[in-house]
XYZ file of N, CA, C and O in Angstrom:
812
model
N 161.983 33.525 42.921
C 162.362 32.378 43.710
C 161.874 32.506 45.178
O 161.710 33.620 45.671
N 161.690 31.362 45.765
C 161.224 31.336 47.145
C 162.164 32.037 48.116
O 161.682 32.712 49.064
N 163.476 31.923 47.927
C 164.370 32.549 48.873
C 164.327 34.043 48.829
O 164.642 34.737 49.773
N 163.967 34.601 47.680
C 163.840 36.053 47.549
C 162.718 36.540 48.473
O 162.864 37.576 49.153
N 161.623 35.796 48.532
C 160.511 36.185 49.388
C 160.892 35.913 50.834
O 160.621 36.703 51.726
N 161.600 34.814 51.084
C 161.987 34.413 52.426
C 162.928 35.455 53.067
O 162.889 35.700 54.258
N 163.638 36.195 52.254
C 164.546 37.260 52.788
C 163.760 38.356 53.457
O 164.349 39.082 54.299
N 162.496 38.490 53.199
C 161.692 39.520 53.864
C 160.832 39.056 55.031
O 160.002 39.739 55.533
N 161.073 37.823 55.417
C 160.276 37.162 56.472
C 160.125 38.032 57.797
O 159.066 38.128 58.367
N 161.209 38.634 58.155
C 161.216 39.343 59.447
C 160.263 40.528 59.431
O 159.804 41.008 60.499
N 159.904 41.078 58.260
C 159.012 42.244 58.217
C 157.653 41.903 57.685
O 156.807 42.833 57.494
N 157.353 40.666 57.409
C 156.041 40.285 56.879
C 155.177 39.759 57.991
O 155.222 38.594 58.334
N 154.307 40.621 58.529
C 153.456 40.252 59.629
C 151.985 40.280 59.265
O 151.135 39.961 60.046
N 151.717 40.629 58.034
C 150.326 40.731 57.518
C 150.269 40.111 56.152
O 151.336 39.863 55.509
N 149.044 39.834 55.619
C 148.995 39.372 54.240
C 149.709 40.275 53.282
O 149.714 41.494 53.467
N 150.298 39.732 52.248
C 151.190 40.518 51.346
C 151.125 39.976 49.908
O 150.572 38.864 49.706
N 151.591 40.750 49.024
C 151.618 40.420 47.586
C 153.019 40.211 47.111
O 153.968 40.938 47.532
N 153.221 39.253 46.195
C 154.517 39.040 45.594
C 154.364 39.281 44.064
O 153.389 38.813 43.450
N 155.329 40.000 43.490
C 155.325 40.287 42.079
C 156.748 40.081 41.536
O 157.721 40.097 42.306
N 156.864 39.973 40.249
C 158.141 40.103 39.563
C 158.478 41.578 39.454
O 157.662 42.366 39.020
N 159.675 41.990 39.853
C 160.037 43.385 39.914
C 160.171 44.025 38.514
O 160.090 45.263 38.332
N 160.276 43.170 37.462
C 160.513 43.803 36.131
C 159.274 43.636 35.221
O 159.374 43.748 34.018
N 158.116 43.461 35.838
C 156.856 43.346 35.061
C 155.881 44.458 35.388
O 155.821 44.897 36.571
N 155.077 44.846 34.413
C 153.979 45.793 34.718
C 152.644 44.958 34.645
O 152.412 44.302 33.640
N 151.894 45.043 35.718
C 150.717 44.138 35.808
C 149.420 44.833 35.559
O 148.396 44.201 35.261
N 149.334 46.167 35.748
C 148.056 46.854 35.628
C 147.353 47.051 36.999
O 147.634 46.297 37.932
N 146.490 48.033 37.040
C 145.851 48.381 38.313
C 144.845 47.348 38.818
O 144.808 47.107 40.013
N 144.051 46.802 37.903
C 142.993 45.887 38.252
C 143.517 44.722 39.092
O 142.909 44.345 40.112
N 144.599 44.155 38.691
C 145.156 42.981 39.332
C 145.513 43.312 40.816
O 145.239 42.557 41.735
N 146.121 44.485 41.025
C 146.498 44.885 42.383
C 145.249 45.015 43.253
O 145.258 44.623 44.419
N 144.204 45.676 42.691
C 143.008 45.926 43.467
C 142.355 44.529 43.864
O 141.946 44.315 44.996
N 142.293 43.598 42.903
C 141.663 42.322 43.210
C 142.422 41.488 44.224
O 141.818 40.921 45.148
N 143.780 41.490 44.141
C 144.506 40.749 45.113
C 144.406 41.421 46.481
O 144.298 40.760 47.516
N 144.477 42.731 46.533
C 144.363 43.472 47.784
C 143.015 43.164 48.453
O 142.940 42.892 49.648
N 141.902 43.208 47.662
C 140.587 42.999 48.215
C 140.405 41.587 48.746
O 139.748 41.364 49.778
N 141.130 40.654 48.095
C 141.088 39.248 48.571
C 141.832 39.144 49.904
O 141.365 38.501 50.828
N 143.006 39.764 50.009
C 143.829 39.603 51.216
C 143.248 40.292 52.465
O 143.566 39.887 53.553
N 142.345 41.267 52.278
C 141.767 41.891 53.465
C 140.491 41.170 53.935
O 139.902 41.524 54.962
N 140.038 40.157 53.145
C 138.881 39.387 53.542
C 139.302 38.322 54.550
O 140.443 37.866 54.544
N 138.328 37.942 55.412
C 138.574 36.863 56.348
C 138.391 35.541 55.579
O 137.399 35.364 54.892
N 139.341 34.650 55.734
C 139.281 33.375 55.050
C 138.833 32.314 56.018
O 138.938 32.442 57.234
N 138.285 31.214 55.462
C 137.787 30.117 56.317
C 138.895 29.539 57.193
O 140.014 29.401 56.780
N 138.504 29.217 58.474
C 139.464 28.612 59.406
C 139.241 27.080 59.307
O 138.564 26.486 60.200
N 139.752 26.485 58.270
C 139.452 25.079 58.019
C 140.724 24.186 57.935
O 140.740 23.096 57.437
N 141.832 24.789 58.429
C 143.113 24.023 58.448
C 143.838 24.065 57.116
O 144.911 23.437 56.972
N 143.279 24.767 56.104
C 143.878 24.859 54.798
C 144.402 26.312 54.604
O 143.744 27.259 55.011
N 145.528 26.439 53.990
C 146.110 27.748 53.689
C 145.355 28.330 52.488
O 145.299 27.746 51.419
N 144.657 29.463 52.690
C 143.953 30.120 51.642
C 144.760 31.304 51.078
O 144.967 32.346 51.755
N 145.156 31.184 49.825
C 145.992 32.203 49.139
C 145.380 32.473 47.766
O 144.425 31.807 47.374
N 145.956 33.423 47.048
C 145.400 33.717 45.740
C 146.441 34.028 44.691
O 147.623 34.252 45.034
N 146.022 34.038 43.488
C 146.953 34.341 42.310
C 146.128 35.189 41.300
O 144.992 34.868 41.031
N 146.767 36.226 40.752
C 146.132 36.987 39.650
C 146.305 36.137 38.364
O 147.447 35.759 38.031
N 145.169 35.889 37.676
C 145.252 35.179 36.435
C 145.052 36.106 35.242
O 144.042 36.815 35.104
N 146.083 36.175 34.428
C 146.008 37.048 33.240
C 145.631 36.276 31.993
O 146.030 35.112 31.804
N 144.855 36.969 31.117
C 144.523 36.307 29.866
C 145.759 36.158 28.987
O 146.511 37.110 28.828
N 145.931 34.984 28.480
C 147.173 34.705 27.688
C 147.361 35.798 26.602
O 148.500 36.243 26.417
N 146.346 36.128 25.928
C 146.481 37.094 24.808
C 146.998 38.420 25.256
O 147.519 39.225 24.413
N 146.905 38.775 26.516
C 147.330 40.054 27.050
C 148.806 39.966 27.530
O 149.248 40.978 28.114
N 149.433 38.840 27.333
C 150.775 38.694 27.879
C 151.809 38.260 26.809
O 152.877 37.848 27.158
N 151.451 38.356 25.504
C 152.333 37.930 24.475
C 153.235 39.035 23.895
O 152.905 40.183 24.025
N 154.316 38.650 23.326
C 155.241 39.636 22.697
C 155.034 39.573 21.188
O 154.818 38.580 20.620
N 155.188 40.786 20.560
C 155.136 40.825 19.107
C 156.470 40.411 18.459
O 156.592 40.244 17.266
N 157.481 40.223 19.364
C 158.838 40.071 18.772
C 159.476 38.670 19.017
O 160.649 38.508 18.810
N 158.658 37.731 19.477
C 159.231 36.406 19.600
C 158.384 35.597 20.590
O 157.258 35.997 20.954
N 158.846 34.401 20.951
C 158.078 33.553 21.817
C 158.243 33.834 23.289
O 159.214 34.542 23.678
N 157.334 33.393 24.092
C 157.333 33.568 25.529
C 157.018 32.188 26.160
O 156.506 31.338 25.530
N 157.382 32.093 27.473
C 156.955 30.940 28.254
C 155.978 31.410 29.303
O 156.118 32.410 29.953
N 154.867 30.649 29.376
C 153.836 31.049 30.314
C 153.329 29.796 31.079
O 153.299 28.669 30.525
N 152.877 30.025 32.302
C 152.303 28.922 33.088
C 150.801 28.941 32.857
O 150.096 29.808 33.365
N 150.315 28.044 32.036
C 148.890 27.948 31.681
C 148.172 27.303 32.848
O 148.508 26.200 33.296
N 147.117 28.021 33.377
C 146.436 27.545 34.590
C 145.360 26.585 34.327
O 144.617 26.683 33.321
N 145.216 25.577 35.214
C 144.108 24.635 35.240
C 143.232 25.025 36.416
O 143.751 25.056 37.558
N 141.973 25.323 36.187
C 141.140 25.925 37.194
C 139.818 25.112 37.293
O 139.204 24.740 36.282
N 139.379 24.839 38.563
C 138.091 24.206 38.762
C 137.356 24.999 39.875
O 137.880 25.195 40.951
N 136.165 25.497 39.433
C 135.317 26.290 40.372
C 136.143 27.485 40.992
O 136.060 27.747 42.159
N 136.919 28.135 40.133
C 137.687 29.292 40.562
C 138.959 29.064 41.305
O 139.612 29.959 41.703
N 139.261 27.790 41.538
C 140.457 27.423 42.319
C 141.482 26.810 41.393
O 141.163 26.052 40.455
N 142.731 27.103 41.622
C 143.860 26.590 40.847
C 144.071 25.115 41.201
O 144.235 24.785 42.409
N 144.118 24.271 40.175
C 144.388 22.848 40.374
C 145.807 22.422 39.883
O 146.318 21.388 40.182
N 146.378 23.293 39.012
C 147.693 23.020 38.482
C 148.053 24.067 37.442
O 147.259 24.841 36.968
N 149.351 24.093 37.102
C 149.901 24.985 36.089
C 150.765 24.175 35.115
O 151.648 23.473 35.608
N 150.566 24.343 33.867
C 151.395 23.682 32.820
C 152.335 24.718 32.288
O 151.888 25.688 31.629
N 153.660 24.572 32.580
C 154.625 25.498 32.016
C 154.732 25.225 30.536
O 155.083 24.108 30.082
N 154.380 26.200 29.693
C 154.288 26.047 28.284
C 155.315 26.945 27.586
O 155.297 28.167 27.768
N 156.188 26.363 26.844
C 157.305 27.105 26.220
C 156.991 27.423 24.744
O 156.081 26.843 24.123
N 157.761 28.388 24.264
C 157.655 28.753 22.813
C 156.291 29.103 22.364
O 155.781 28.565 21.410
N 155.602 30.033 23.101
C 154.300 30.516 22.716
C 154.457 31.719 21.818
O 155.110 32.695 22.229
N 153.904 31.638 20.642
C 154.006 32.740 19.677
C 152.618 33.362 19.497
O 151.618 32.644 19.429
N 152.645 34.670 19.333
C 151.406 35.365 18.830
C 151.211 35.082 17.367
O 152.156 35.136 16.603
N 149.997 34.767 16.969
C 149.679 34.512 15.583
C 148.567 35.460 15.096
O 147.992 36.187 15.938
N 148.295 35.470 13.768
C 147.290 36.366 13.233
C 145.893 36.088 13.819
O 145.121 37.012 13.970
N 145.687 34.845 14.250
C 144.337 34.515 14.769
C 144.370 34.076 16.198
O 143.422 33.447 16.743
N 145.489 34.292 16.931
C 145.515 33.904 18.345
C 146.913 33.632 18.857
O 147.806 34.523 18.770
N 147.140 32.409 19.249
C 148.445 32.024 19.780
C 148.615 30.530 19.599
O 147.690 29.743 19.514
N 149.929 30.122 19.593
C 150.236 28.717 19.430
C 151.564 28.434 20.065
O 152.455 29.249 20.113
N 151.695 27.196 20.605
C 152.995 26.753 21.162
C 153.683 25.823 20.140
O 153.071 24.906 19.619
N 154.955 26.089 19.855
C 155.698 25.319 18.840
C 156.853 24.631 19.546
O 157.837 25.236 19.929
N 156.680 23.304 19.690
C 157.738 22.522 20.403
C 157.902 21.170 19.747
O 156.905 20.466 19.433
N 159.184 20.803 19.427
C 159.503 19.527 18.853
C 158.651 19.138 17.659
O 158.038 18.075 17.551
N 158.623 20.070 16.686
C 157.874 19.870 15.444
C 156.394 19.734 15.665
O 155.606 19.355 14.758
N 155.881 20.041 16.867
C 154.475 19.990 17.130
C 153.955 21.389 17.347
O 154.619 22.205 17.998
N 152.786 21.663 16.792
C 152.160 22.980 16.986
C 150.825 22.810 17.686
O 150.001 22.100 17.278
N 150.693 23.537 18.804
C 149.456 23.447 19.607
C 148.747 24.764 19.669
O 149.353 25.799 20.098
N 147.546 24.825 19.169
C 146.726 26.069 19.216
C 146.363 26.367 20.651
O 145.993 25.420 21.403
N 146.468 27.572 21.051
C 146.167 27.959 22.496
C 145.001 28.996 22.498
O 144.932 29.855 21.617
N 144.159 28.881 23.469
C 143.063 29.860 23.662
C 143.621 31.104 24.259
O 144.134 31.076 25.412
N 143.568 32.249 23.568
C 144.116 33.477 24.111
C 143.342 33.967 25.301
O 143.809 34.875 26.076
N 142.156 33.419 25.608
C 141.430 33.846 26.789
C 141.692 32.918 27.963
O 141.251 33.201 29.100
N 142.501 31.900 27.798
C 142.898 31.030 28.906
C 143.803 31.823 29.844
O 144.507 32.751 29.437
N 143.692 31.493 31.154
C 144.424 32.330 32.170
C 145.797 31.703 32.375
O 145.991 30.490 32.399
N 146.752 32.590 32.549
C 148.138 32.265 32.824
C 148.647 32.905 34.070
O 148.122 33.950 34.459
N 149.640 32.245 34.679
C 150.258 32.835 35.882
C 151.406 33.725 35.491
O 152.269 33.335 34.707
N 151.453 34.941 35.981
C 152.546 35.867 35.790
C 153.296 36.123 37.055
O 153.917 37.165 37.247
N 153.214 35.179 37.996
C 153.923 35.294 39.297
C 153.416 36.459 40.120
O 154.224 37.228 40.714
N 152.124 36.621 40.190
C 151.529 37.666 41.080
C 150.644 36.923 42.082
O 149.571 36.393 41.784
N 151.191 36.790 43.328
C 150.575 35.980 44.360
C 150.118 36.843 45.536
O 150.816 37.767 45.941
N 149.028 36.428 46.139
C 148.557 37.005 47.402
C 148.812 35.973 48.480
O 148.197 34.879 48.459
N 149.707 36.239 49.415
C 150.155 35.250 50.446
C 149.969 35.797 51.834
O 149.585 36.913 52.076
N 150.262 34.930 52.817
C 149.998 35.254 54.230
C 151.239 34.886 55.038
O 152.151 34.190 54.608
N 151.341 35.475 56.282
C 152.502 35.145 57.166
C 152.581 33.638 57.427
O 153.670 33.144 57.616
N 151.443 32.928 57.482
C 151.463 31.485 57.682
C 152.232 30.817 56.536
O 152.895 29.789 56.778
N 152.075 31.342 55.358
C 152.775 30.765 54.230
C 154.295 30.832 54.378
O 155.009 29.967 53.947
N 154.748 31.904 55.052
C 156.178 32.065 55.262
C 156.827 30.963 56.097
O 157.940 30.568 55.851
N 156.044 30.435 57.019
C 156.546 29.298 57.873
C 156.746 28.095 56.974
O 157.789 27.367 57.082
N 155.802 27.824 56.028
C 155.936 26.709 55.129
C 157.092 26.941 54.181
O 157.838 26.019 53.876
N 157.226 28.200 53.706
C 158.298 28.503 52.786
C 159.637 28.290 53.429
O 160.548 27.729 52.751
N 159.816 28.664 54.692
C 161.084 28.510 55.379
C 161.401 27.026 55.562
O 162.515 26.596 55.315
N 160.417 26.292 56.001
C 160.619 24.809 56.160
C 161.035 24.148 54.867
O 161.912 23.298 54.807
N 160.343 24.553 53.762
C 160.603 23.993 52.453
C 162.001 24.345 52.001
O 162.664 23.565 51.328
N 162.505 25.546 52.364
C 163.808 25.960 51.874
C 164.886 25.116 52.595
O 165.902 24.803 51.932
N 164.700 24.797 53.834
C 165.642 23.961 54.538
C 165.721 22.597 53.845
O 166.831 22.047 53.625
N 164.579 22.057 53.506
C 164.509 20.777 52.827
C 165.146 20.883 51.416
O 165.894 19.951 50.983
N 164.904 21.951 50.763
C 165.518 22.213 49.442
C 167.001 22.235 49.493
O 167.708 21.583 48.719
N 167.549 22.948 50.497
C 168.999 23.049 50.613
C 169.612 21.707 50.897
O 170.713 21.348 50.434
N 168.915 20.903 51.721
C 169.388 19.578 52.035
C 169.449 18.616 50.900
O 170.146 17.632 50.899
N 168.633 18.898 49.847
C 168.567 18.016 48.693
C 169.440 18.423 47.514
O 169.426 17.738 46.455
N 170.184 19.513 47.633
C 171.016 19.981 46.532
C 172.296 19.136 46.405
O 172.967 18.922 47.487
N 172.574 18.703 45.250
C 173.849 17.907 45.062
C 175.048 18.891 45.077
O 174.941 19.987 44.600
N 176.136 18.410 45.607
C 177.320 19.193 45.677
C 177.775 19.705 44.345
O 177.784 18.934 43.372
N 178.019 20.991 44.248
C 178.455 21.608 42.965
C 177.311 22.125 42.118
O 177.546 22.784 41.085
N 176.045 21.832 42.433
C 174.909 22.311 41.672
C 174.635 23.759 42.051
O 174.032 24.006 43.110
N 175.029 24.638 41.223
C 174.802 26.062 41.493
C 173.676 26.670 40.719
O 173.434 27.876 40.787
N 172.935 25.851 39.965
C 171.795 26.385 39.152
C 170.438 26.007 39.706
O 169.458 26.529 39.227
N 170.402 25.144 40.706
C 169.106 24.732 41.220
C 168.433 25.916 41.881
O 169.029 26.721 42.543
N 167.052 26.085 41.616
C 166.346 27.202 42.144
C 165.185 26.762 43.031
O 164.512 25.765 42.746
N 164.931 27.434 44.091
C 163.791 27.200 44.945
C 162.632 28.000 44.441
O 162.461 29.159 44.856
N 161.826 27.447 43.612
C 160.874 28.231 42.848
C 159.519 28.279 43.601
O 158.970 27.273 44.059
N 159.029 29.480 43.768
C 157.749 29.744 44.462
C 156.567 28.953 43.846
O 155.853 28.252 44.516
N 156.409 28.982 42.499
C 155.251 28.267 41.912
C 155.324 26.730 42.173
O 154.290 26.072 42.327
N 156.532 26.190 42.162
C 156.668 24.729 42.440
C 156.213 24.378 43.840
O 155.546 23.367 44.033
N 156.597 25.221 44.807
C 156.135 24.942 46.164
C 154.629 25.056 46.290
O 154.005 24.176 46.915
N 154.061 26.059 45.685
C 152.599 26.273 45.734
C 151.882 25.065 45.113
O 150.870 24.620 45.572
N 152.425 24.618 43.993
C 151.879 23.454 43.274
C 151.854 22.212 44.221
O 150.946 21.465 44.295
N 152.982 22.043 44.936
C 153.050 20.906 45.878
C 151.995 21.052 47.000
O 151.388 20.030 47.383
N 151.809 22.241 47.432
C 150.795 22.500 48.489
C 149.381 22.218 48.014
O 148.564 21.662 48.755
N 149.107 22.573 46.772
C 147.794 22.295 46.201
C 147.553 20.783 46.119
O 146.504 20.286 46.576
N 148.548 20.069 45.569
C 148.340 18.633 45.331
C 148.369 17.823 46.687
O 147.857 16.681 46.690
N 148.936 18.402 47.701
C 148.913 17.680 49.007
C 147.696 18.087 49.821
O 147.525 17.580 50.950
N 146.873 18.980 49.267
C 145.695 19.423 49.995
C 145.932 20.393 51.121
O 145.039 20.650 51.907
N 147.130 20.973 51.178
C 147.474 21.816 52.254
C 147.136 23.338 51.917
O 147.150 24.161 52.817
N 146.877 23.606 50.685
C 146.526 24.969 50.265
C 145.436 25.006 49.215
O 145.339 24.054 48.408
N 144.680 26.092 49.249
C 143.678 26.342 48.211
C 144.030 27.727 47.621
O 144.232 28.703 48.357
N 144.218 27.740 46.283
C 144.636 28.975 45.644
C 143.442 29.491 44.750
O 143.142 28.875 43.756
N 142.923 30.612 45.152
C 141.849 31.220 44.375
C 142.436 32.011 43.237
O 143.432 32.781 43.419
N 141.949 31.828 41.977
C 142.435 32.525 40.823
C 141.551 33.752 40.586
O 140.322 33.628 40.382
N 142.159 34.943 40.600
C 141.385 36.169 40.352
C 141.684 36.679 38.971
O 142.787 37.129 38.674
N 140.734 36.588 38.088
C 140.948 36.953 36.668
C 141.029 38.456 36.534
O 140.282 39.203 37.127
N 142.049 38.870 35.764
C 142.186 40.263 35.410
C 142.262 40.414 33.901
O 142.869 39.619 33.250
N 141.609 41.471 33.383
C 141.675 41.687 31.943
C 142.729 42.738 31.611
O 142.865 43.168 30.476
N 143.521 43.098 32.611
C 144.629 44.034 32.393
C 145.656 43.468 31.388
O 145.808 42.271 31.320
N 146.297 44.374 30.700
C 147.361 43.973 29.804
C 148.745 44.025 30.515
O 149.027 45.011 31.212
N 149.460 42.923 30.419
C 150.759 42.850 31.039
C 151.814 43.454 30.085
O 151.720 43.236 28.875
N 152.785 44.180 30.639
C 153.905 44.651 29.829
C 155.156 44.077 30.404
O 155.341 44.037 31.628
N 156.085 43.757 29.565
C 157.416 43.315 30.007
C 158.387 43.349 28.807
O 157.975 43.267 27.689
N 159.679 43.478 29.125
C 160.674 43.529 28.119
C 161.355 42.154 28.017
O 162.351 41.876 28.698
N 160.737 41.261 27.227
C 161.323 39.954 27.071
C 162.393 40.047 26.027
O 163.439 39.386 26.125
N 162.216 40.848 25.001
C 163.209 41.069 23.926
C 163.544 42.541 23.898
O 162.757 43.378 24.233
N 164.770 42.838 23.369
C 165.224 44.220 23.318
C 164.212 45.012 22.411
O 163.919 46.193 22.679
N 163.658 44.352 21.446
C 162.733 45.012 20.539
C 161.414 45.400 21.255
O 160.619 46.201 20.684
N 161.121 44.835 22.418
C 159.931 45.146 23.142
C 159.980 46.519 23.741
O 158.962 47.095 24.155
N 161.166 47.047 23.911
C 161.303 48.308 24.633
C 160.464 49.429 24.120
O 159.773 50.126 24.861
N 160.480 49.608 22.761
C 159.778 50.739 22.177
C 158.242 50.563 22.403
O 157.585 51.576 22.731
N 157.735 49.374 22.285
C 156.260 49.192 22.449
C 155.884 49.382 23.909
O 154.792 49.931 24.222
N 156.755 48.997 24.850
C 156.472 49.210 26.272
C 156.488 50.687 26.593
O 155.589 51.205 27.325
N 157.453 51.403 26.083
C 157.518 52.839 26.314
C 156.256 53.499 25.735
O 155.666 54.417 26.393
N 155.826 53.097 24.538
C 154.579 53.649 23.951
C 153.379 53.347 24.799
O 152.492 54.177 24.948
N 153.355 52.110 25.377
C 152.220 51.749 26.194
C 152.114 52.590 27.444
O 151.039 53.035 27.839
N 153.269 52.858 28.060
C 153.298 53.738 29.266
C 152.906 55.134 28.938
O 152.218 55.800 29.706
N 153.331 55.637 27.777
C 152.944 56.961 27.362
C 151.472 57.088 27.138
O 150.810 58.063 27.569
N 150.859 56.020 26.594
C 149.411 56.038 26.427
C 148.694 56.047 27.786
O 147.663 56.726 27.877
N 149.200 55.276 28.722
C 148.567 55.313 30.037
C 148.651 56.680 30.688
O 147.650 57.110 31.341
N 149.698 57.425 30.427
C 149.824 58.804 30.931
C 148.837 59.714 30.139
O 148.113 60.503 30.718
N 148.812 59.534 28.801
C 147.940 60.380 27.978
C 146.472 60.124 28.350
O 145.648 61.053 28.251
N 146.143 58.900 28.737
C 144.785 58.619 29.092
C 144.438 58.877 30.569
O 143.376 58.540 31.042
N 145.419 59.498 31.286
C 145.222 59.894 32.652
C 145.031 58.716 33.634
O 144.515 58.851 34.703
N 145.569 57.530 33.242
C 145.610 56.410 34.172
C 146.624 56.737 35.221
O 146.432 56.428 36.417
N 147.769 57.313 34.794
C 148.820 57.728 35.719
C 149.137 59.181 35.411
O 149.011 59.642 34.303
N 149.531 59.962 36.434
C 149.838 61.345 36.232
C 151.186 61.523 35.540
O 152.044 60.655 35.563
N 151.350 62.655 34.842
C 152.594 63.001 34.185
C 153.714 63.153 35.282
O 153.421 63.697 36.383
N 154.894 62.606 34.984
C 155.994 62.770 35.922
C 155.883 61.906 37.154
O 156.319 62.275 38.229
N 155.226 60.706 37.028
C 155.063 59.821 38.173
C 156.401 59.353 38.681
O 156.634 59.291 39.890
N 157.303 59.109 37.741
C 158.661 58.683 38.131
C 159.666 59.820 37.852
O 159.709 60.265 36.739
N 160.384 60.241 38.901
C 161.282 61.310 38.717
C 162.746 60.799 38.885
O 162.984 59.941 39.729
């Protein structure tokens, strides 16, 4: 949520990355976002930020459906995200099953996993938007969320921001279902066995 990022405003003076704390993204995505953030961006009055785009097939669970933000991209830039629910892994790819409709999905299509490369300038917009958000909440509504992707989508469509999509072929790990735990543990063990990470990284 946007207010989670906003809580760190006082210490964010340089370009920074936002991730979900309970997801494993892989090394490549971090490198690509970092390299983007240390580049000088055009001074054209538009906010230049980035997002790591993961291949859908690398973000699915063997134990049930997931929800993913399927990205719409033109010339490497994000033009929109379609929140797609009930995506299942199938023998030959993936499909979304909603309201008796089945839609085949391209496992190579890029999805957002909430890994963003942002700037201190973005924080000013985020804070202003949060004030507006709070002013629009109906009394008693305790479930409304100030969602980061929704704000970024608004900035894209208003022409105030350009979001470069950085494709990564890394495999995402996460525990969506209790049954995912064993496969995630096995995946981390393999990363250690393959010397991607040293033994005893976490003590």
